mmCIF file of C-alpha atoms in Angstrom:
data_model
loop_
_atom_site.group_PDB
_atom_site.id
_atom_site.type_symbol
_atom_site.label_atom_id
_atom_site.label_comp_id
_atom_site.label_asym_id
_atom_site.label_seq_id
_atom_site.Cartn_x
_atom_site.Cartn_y
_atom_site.Cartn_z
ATOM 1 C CA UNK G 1351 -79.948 47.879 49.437
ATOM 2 C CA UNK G 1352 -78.587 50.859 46.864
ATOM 3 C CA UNK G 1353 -77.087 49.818 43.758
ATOM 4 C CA UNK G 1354 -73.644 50.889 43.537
ATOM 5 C CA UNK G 1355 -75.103 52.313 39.852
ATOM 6 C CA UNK G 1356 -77.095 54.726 42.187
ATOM 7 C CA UNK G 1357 -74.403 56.254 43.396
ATOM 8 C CA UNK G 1358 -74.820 59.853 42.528
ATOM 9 C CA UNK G 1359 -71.653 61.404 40.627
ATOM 10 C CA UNK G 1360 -69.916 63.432 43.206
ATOM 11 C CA UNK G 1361 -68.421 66.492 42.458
ATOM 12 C CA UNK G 1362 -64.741 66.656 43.224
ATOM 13 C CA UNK G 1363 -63.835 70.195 45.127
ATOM 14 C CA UNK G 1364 -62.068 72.265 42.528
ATOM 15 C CA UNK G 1365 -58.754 72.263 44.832
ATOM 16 C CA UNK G 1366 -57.729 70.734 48.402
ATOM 17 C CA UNK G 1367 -55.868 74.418 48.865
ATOM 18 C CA UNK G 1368 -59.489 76.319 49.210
ATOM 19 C CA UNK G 1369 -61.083 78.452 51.782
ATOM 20 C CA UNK G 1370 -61.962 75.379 53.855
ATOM 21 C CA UNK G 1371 -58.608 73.443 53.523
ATOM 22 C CA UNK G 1372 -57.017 74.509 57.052
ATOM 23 C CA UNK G 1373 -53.597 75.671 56.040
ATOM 24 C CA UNK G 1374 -53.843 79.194 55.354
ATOM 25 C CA UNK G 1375 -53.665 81.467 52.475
ATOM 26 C CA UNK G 1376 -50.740 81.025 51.374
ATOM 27 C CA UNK G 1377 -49.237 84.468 51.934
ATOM 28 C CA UNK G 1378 -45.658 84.941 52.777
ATOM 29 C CA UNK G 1379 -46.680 87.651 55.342
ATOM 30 C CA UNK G 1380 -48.381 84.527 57.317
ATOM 31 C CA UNK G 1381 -44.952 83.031 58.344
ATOM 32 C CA UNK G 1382 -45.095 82.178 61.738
ATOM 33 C CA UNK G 1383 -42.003 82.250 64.624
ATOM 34 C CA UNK G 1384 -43.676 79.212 66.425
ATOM 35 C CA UNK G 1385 -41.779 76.537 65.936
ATOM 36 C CA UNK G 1386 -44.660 73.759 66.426
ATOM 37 C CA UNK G 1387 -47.116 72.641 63.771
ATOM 38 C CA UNK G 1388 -50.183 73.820 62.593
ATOM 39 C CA UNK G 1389 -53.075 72.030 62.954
ATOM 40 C CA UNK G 1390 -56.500 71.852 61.502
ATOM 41 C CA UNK G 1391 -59.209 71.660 64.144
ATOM 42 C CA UNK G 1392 -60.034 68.099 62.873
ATOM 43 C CA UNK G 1393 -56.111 67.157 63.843
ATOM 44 C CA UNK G 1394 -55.721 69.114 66.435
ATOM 45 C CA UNK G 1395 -58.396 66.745 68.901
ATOM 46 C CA UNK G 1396 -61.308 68.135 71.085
ATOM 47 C CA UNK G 1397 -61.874 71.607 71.990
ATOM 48 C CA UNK G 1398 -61.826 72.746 75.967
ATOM 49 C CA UNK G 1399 -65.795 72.907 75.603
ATOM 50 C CA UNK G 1400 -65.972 69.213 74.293
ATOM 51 C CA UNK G 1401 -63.308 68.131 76.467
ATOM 52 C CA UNK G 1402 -65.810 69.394 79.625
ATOM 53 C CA UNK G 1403 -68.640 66.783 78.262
ATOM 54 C CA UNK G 1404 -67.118 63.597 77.632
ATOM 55 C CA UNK G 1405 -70.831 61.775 78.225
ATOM 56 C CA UNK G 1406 -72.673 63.875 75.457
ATOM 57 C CA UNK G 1407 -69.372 63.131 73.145
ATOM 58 C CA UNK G 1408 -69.926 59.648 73.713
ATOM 59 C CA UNK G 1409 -73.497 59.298 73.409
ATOM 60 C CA UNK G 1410 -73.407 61.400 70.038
ATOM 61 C CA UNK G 1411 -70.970 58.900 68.297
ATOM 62 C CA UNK G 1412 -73.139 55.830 69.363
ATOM 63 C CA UNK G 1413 -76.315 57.215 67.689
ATOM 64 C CA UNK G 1414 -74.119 58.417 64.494
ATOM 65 C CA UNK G 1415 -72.902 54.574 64.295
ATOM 66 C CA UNK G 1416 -76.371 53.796 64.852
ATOM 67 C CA UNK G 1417 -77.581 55.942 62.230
ATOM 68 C CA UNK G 1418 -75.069 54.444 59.807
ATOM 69 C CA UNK G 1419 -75.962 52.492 56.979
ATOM 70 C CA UNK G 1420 -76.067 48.607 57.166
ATOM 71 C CA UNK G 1421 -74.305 48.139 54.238
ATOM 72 C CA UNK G 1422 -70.697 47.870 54.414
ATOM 73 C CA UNK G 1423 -70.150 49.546 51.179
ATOM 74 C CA UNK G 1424 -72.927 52.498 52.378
ATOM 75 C CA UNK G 1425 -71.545 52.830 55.357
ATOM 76 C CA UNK G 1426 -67.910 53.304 54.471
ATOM 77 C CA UNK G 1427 -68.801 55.706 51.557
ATOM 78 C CA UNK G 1428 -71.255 57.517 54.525
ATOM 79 C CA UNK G 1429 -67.855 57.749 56.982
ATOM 80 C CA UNK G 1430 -65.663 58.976 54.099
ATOM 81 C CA UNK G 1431 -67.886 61.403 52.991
ATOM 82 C CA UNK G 1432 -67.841 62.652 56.539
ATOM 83 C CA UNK G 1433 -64.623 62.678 57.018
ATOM 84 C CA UNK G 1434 -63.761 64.513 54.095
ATOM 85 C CA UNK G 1435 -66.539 67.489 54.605
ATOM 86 C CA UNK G 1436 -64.542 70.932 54.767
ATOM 87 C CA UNK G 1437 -61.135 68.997 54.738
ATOM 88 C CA UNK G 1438 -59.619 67.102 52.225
ATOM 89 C CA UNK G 1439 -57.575 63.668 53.252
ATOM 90 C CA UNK G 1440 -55.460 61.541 51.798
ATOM 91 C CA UNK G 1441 -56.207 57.861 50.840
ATOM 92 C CA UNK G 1442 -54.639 55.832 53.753
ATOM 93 C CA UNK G 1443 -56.190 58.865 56.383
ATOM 94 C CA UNK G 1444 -59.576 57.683 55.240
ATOM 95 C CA UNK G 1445 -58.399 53.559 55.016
ATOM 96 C CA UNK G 1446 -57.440 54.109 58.648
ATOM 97 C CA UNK G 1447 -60.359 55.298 59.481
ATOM 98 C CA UNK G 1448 -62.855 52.574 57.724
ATOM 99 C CA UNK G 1449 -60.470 50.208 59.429
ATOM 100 C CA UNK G 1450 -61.144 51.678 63.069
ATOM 101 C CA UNK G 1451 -64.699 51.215 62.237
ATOM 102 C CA UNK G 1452 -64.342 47.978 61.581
ATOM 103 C CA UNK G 1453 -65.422 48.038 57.555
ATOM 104 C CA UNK G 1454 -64.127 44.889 55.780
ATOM 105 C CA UNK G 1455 -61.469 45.481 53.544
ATOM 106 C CA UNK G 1456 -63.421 44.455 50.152
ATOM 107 C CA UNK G 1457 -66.053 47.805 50.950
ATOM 108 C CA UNK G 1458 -63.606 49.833 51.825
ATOM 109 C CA UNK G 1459 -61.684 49.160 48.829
ATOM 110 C CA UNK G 1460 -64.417 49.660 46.405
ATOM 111 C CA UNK G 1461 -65.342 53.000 48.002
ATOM 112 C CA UNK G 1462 -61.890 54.172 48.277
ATOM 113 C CA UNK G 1463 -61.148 53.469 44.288
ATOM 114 C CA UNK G 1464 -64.660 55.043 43.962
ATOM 115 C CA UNK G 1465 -63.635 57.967 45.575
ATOM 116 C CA UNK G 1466 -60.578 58.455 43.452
ATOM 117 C CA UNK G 1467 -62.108 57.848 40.197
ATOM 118 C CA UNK G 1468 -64.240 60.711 40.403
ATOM 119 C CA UNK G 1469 -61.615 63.183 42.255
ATOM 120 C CA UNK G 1470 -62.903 63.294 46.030
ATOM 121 C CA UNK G 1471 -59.666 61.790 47.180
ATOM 122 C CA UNK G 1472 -56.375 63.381 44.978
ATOM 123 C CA UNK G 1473 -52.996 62.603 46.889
ATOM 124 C CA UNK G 1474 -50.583 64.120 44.228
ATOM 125 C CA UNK G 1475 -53.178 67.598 44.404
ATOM 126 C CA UNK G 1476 -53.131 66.989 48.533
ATOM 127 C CA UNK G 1477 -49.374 66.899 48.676
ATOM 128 C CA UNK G 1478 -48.580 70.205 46.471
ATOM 129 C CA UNK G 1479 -51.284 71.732 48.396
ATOM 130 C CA UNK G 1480 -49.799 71.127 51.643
ATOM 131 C CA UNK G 1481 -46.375 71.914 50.733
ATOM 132 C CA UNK G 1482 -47.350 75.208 49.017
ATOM 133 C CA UNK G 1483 -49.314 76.302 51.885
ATOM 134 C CA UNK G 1484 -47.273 74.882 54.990
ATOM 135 C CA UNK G 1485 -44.240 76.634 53.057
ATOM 136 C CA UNK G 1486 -45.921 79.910 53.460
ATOM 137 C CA UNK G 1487 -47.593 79.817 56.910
ATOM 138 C CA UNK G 1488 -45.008 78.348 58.640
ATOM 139 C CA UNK G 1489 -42.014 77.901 56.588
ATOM 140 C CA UNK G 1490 -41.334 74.706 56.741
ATOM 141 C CA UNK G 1491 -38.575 73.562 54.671
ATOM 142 C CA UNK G 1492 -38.809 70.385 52.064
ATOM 143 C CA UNK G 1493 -37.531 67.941 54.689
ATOM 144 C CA UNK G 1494 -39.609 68.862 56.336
ATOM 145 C CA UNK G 1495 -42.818 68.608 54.368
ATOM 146 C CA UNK G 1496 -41.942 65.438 53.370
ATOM 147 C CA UNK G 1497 -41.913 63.976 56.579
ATOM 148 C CA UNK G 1498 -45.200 65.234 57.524
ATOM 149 C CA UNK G 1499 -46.513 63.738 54.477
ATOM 150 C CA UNK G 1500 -45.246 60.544 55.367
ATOM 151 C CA UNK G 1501 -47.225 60.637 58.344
ATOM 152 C CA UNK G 1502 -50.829 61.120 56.286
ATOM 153 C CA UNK G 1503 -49.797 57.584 54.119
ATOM 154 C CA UNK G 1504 -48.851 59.658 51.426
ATOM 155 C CA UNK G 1505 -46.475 57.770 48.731
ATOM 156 C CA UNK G 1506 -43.049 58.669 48.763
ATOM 157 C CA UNK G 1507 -42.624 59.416 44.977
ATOM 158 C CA UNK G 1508 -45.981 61.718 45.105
ATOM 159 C CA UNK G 1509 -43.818 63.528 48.097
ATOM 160 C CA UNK G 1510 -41.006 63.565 46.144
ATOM 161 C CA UNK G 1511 -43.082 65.298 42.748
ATOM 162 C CA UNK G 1512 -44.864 67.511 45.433
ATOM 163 C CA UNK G 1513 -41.750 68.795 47.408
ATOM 164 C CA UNK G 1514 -39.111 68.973 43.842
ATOM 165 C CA UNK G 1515 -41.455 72.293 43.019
ATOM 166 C CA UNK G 1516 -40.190 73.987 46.580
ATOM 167 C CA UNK G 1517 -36.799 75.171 44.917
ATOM 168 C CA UNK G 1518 -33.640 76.262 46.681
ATOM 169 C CA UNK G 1519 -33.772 79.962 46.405
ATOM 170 C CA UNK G 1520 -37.425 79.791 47.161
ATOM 171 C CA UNK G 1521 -36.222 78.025 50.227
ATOM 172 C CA UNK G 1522 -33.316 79.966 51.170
ATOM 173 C CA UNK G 1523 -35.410 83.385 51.072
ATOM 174 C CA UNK G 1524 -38.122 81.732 53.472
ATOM 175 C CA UNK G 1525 -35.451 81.028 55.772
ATOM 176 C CA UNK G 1526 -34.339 84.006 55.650
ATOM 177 C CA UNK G 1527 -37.464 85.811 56.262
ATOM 178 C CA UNK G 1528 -37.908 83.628 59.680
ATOM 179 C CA UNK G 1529 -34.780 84.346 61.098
ATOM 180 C CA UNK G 1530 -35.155 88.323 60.140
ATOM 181 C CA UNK G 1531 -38.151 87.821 62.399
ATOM 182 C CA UNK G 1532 -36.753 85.797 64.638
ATOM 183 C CA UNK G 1533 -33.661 88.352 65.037
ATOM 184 C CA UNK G 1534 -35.557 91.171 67.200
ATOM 185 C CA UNK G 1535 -36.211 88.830 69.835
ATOM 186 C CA UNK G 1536 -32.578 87.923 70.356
ATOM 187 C CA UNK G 1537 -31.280 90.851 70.792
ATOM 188 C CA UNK G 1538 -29.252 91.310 73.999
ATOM 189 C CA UNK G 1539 -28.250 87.449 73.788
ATOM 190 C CA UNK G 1540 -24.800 86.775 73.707
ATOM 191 C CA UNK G 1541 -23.081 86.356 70.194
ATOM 192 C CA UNK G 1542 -23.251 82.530 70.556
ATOM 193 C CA UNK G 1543 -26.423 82.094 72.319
ATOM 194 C CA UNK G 1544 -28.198 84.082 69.632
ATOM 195 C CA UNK G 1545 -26.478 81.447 66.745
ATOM 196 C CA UNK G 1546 -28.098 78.500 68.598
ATOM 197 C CA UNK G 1547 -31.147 79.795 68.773
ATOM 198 C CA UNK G 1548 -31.759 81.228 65.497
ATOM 199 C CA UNK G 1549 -29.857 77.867 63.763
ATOM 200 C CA UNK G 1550 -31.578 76.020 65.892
ATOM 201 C CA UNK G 1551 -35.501 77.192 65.009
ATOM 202 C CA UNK G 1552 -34.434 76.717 61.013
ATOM 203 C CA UNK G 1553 -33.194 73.300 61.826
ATOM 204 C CA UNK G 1554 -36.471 72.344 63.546
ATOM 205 C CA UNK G 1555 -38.502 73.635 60.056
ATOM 206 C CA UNK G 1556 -36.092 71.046 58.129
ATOM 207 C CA UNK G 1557 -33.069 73.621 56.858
ATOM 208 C CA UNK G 1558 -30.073 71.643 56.614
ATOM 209 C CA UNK G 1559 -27.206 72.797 58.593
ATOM 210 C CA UNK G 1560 -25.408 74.193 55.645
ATOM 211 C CA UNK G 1561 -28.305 76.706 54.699
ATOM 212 C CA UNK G 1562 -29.263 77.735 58.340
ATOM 213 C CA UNK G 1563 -25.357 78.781 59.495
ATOM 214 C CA UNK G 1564 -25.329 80.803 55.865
ATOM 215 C CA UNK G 1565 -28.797 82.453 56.472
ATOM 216 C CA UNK G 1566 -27.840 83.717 59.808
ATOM 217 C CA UNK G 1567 -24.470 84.740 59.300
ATOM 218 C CA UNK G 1568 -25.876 87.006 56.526
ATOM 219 C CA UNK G 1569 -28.510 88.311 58.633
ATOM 220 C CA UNK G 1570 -26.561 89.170 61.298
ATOM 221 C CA UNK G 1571 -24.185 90.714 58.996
ATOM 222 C CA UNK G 1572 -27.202 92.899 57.386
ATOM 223 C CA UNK G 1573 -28.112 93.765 61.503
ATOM 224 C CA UNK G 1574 -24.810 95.333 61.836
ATOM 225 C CA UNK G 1575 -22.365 92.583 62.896
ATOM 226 C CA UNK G 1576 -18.926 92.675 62.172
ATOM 227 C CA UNK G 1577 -17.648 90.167 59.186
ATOM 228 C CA UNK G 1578 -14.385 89.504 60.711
ATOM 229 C CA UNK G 1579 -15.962 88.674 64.232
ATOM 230 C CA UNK G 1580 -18.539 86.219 62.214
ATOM 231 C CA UNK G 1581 -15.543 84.589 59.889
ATOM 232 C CA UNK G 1582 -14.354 83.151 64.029
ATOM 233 C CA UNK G 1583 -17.999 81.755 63.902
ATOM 234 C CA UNK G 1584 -18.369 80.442 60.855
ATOM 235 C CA UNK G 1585 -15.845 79.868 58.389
ATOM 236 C CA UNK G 1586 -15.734 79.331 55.229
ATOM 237 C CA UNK G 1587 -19.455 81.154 54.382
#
């Protein structure tokens, strides 16, 4: 069996925003219109070519289980380090994981806190790093963010640190780039249809009501609409 001394001293990846973190590159040019998230390939589930060999799929992950280490500590430090090749996760992600496989809770610990001391698992430099680069590629606002952090285990007041550096005029102009792209393809809507939709899609990226109706109103207004016919729409902004 391998001393836990052994252990070689990992080196910690310099930033969970690099090349192979799968959320872009941060540029404000990447903003997307699609309203659904985006997904690394490790979240986003088998391709079409896996999906069409569902034997080999199996077969593979009984002789990788098989290959796995005895040990319970080995073998969860052997899944984590997996999991974590080309895309960082956060702490409960990979506890989820060692409990699907069945690890007991004392090795999974141990490799976990392991993990952490020497920087291979980072929450607080996860979270800024998704909501700096989720901001930009698909403009998601801070609600947002913050719920999709919740759903990776992520501790609220790490969210709440990660999402307070997403200011309001930082926000305001990404929602106002989306719905200047947004606006072309409404054209020829009626008046009313065309608020919906464009309120709607900030809405579904976590804008609060307020900011979306203000947003749109002024880009309409910068389109050409007149302010007298938009003060019937919405008044008092």
């Amino acid at each position: 069996m391998t001393r836990r001394s052994d252990w070689p001293e990992y080196t910690p990846s310099p930033d969970p925003s690099s090349a192979s973190a799968p959320w872009g590159d941060g540029s404000v040019a990447e903003i997307q219109d699609s309203d659904g998230p985006v997904s690394s390939r490790a979240e986003a589930g088998p391709s079409r070519a896996s999906s069409r060999t569902p034997g080999r799929r199996r077969d593979g992950g009984r002789a990788e289980r098989e290959a796995e280490p005895k040990d319970p500590v080995e073998r969860a430090r052997a899944i984590c380090l997996r999991l974590l090749t080309g895309t960082p996760r956060t702490r409960q992600q990979l506890a989820d994981a060692l409990r699907k496989r069945e690890v007991p809770a004392e090795a999974a610990e141990e490799v976990l806190a392991r993990f952490e001391d020497v920087g291979l698992i980072d929450d607080a430099a996860f979270a800024a790093a998704w909501v700096d680069s989720r901001h930009h590629s698909r403009g998601l606002a801070r609600r947002a963010l913050a719920r999709e952090l919740r759903t990776k285990g992520v501790d609220s007041t790490v969210i709440d640190e990660a999402v307070g550096r997403l200011d309001s005029e930082r926000e305001e102009e990404t929602a106002h780039a989306l719905v200047a792209r947004k606006l072309r393809s409404t054209r020829g809507l009626d008046r009313e249809k065309r608020l919906r939709r464009l309120a709607g899609m900030l809405a579904r990226k976590g804008y609060s009501e307020g900011l979306a109706l203000r947003v749109v109103r002024r880009a309409l207004e910068e389109e050409g609409e007149d302010p007298e016919v938009l003060e019937e729409h919405f008044p008092g902004l």
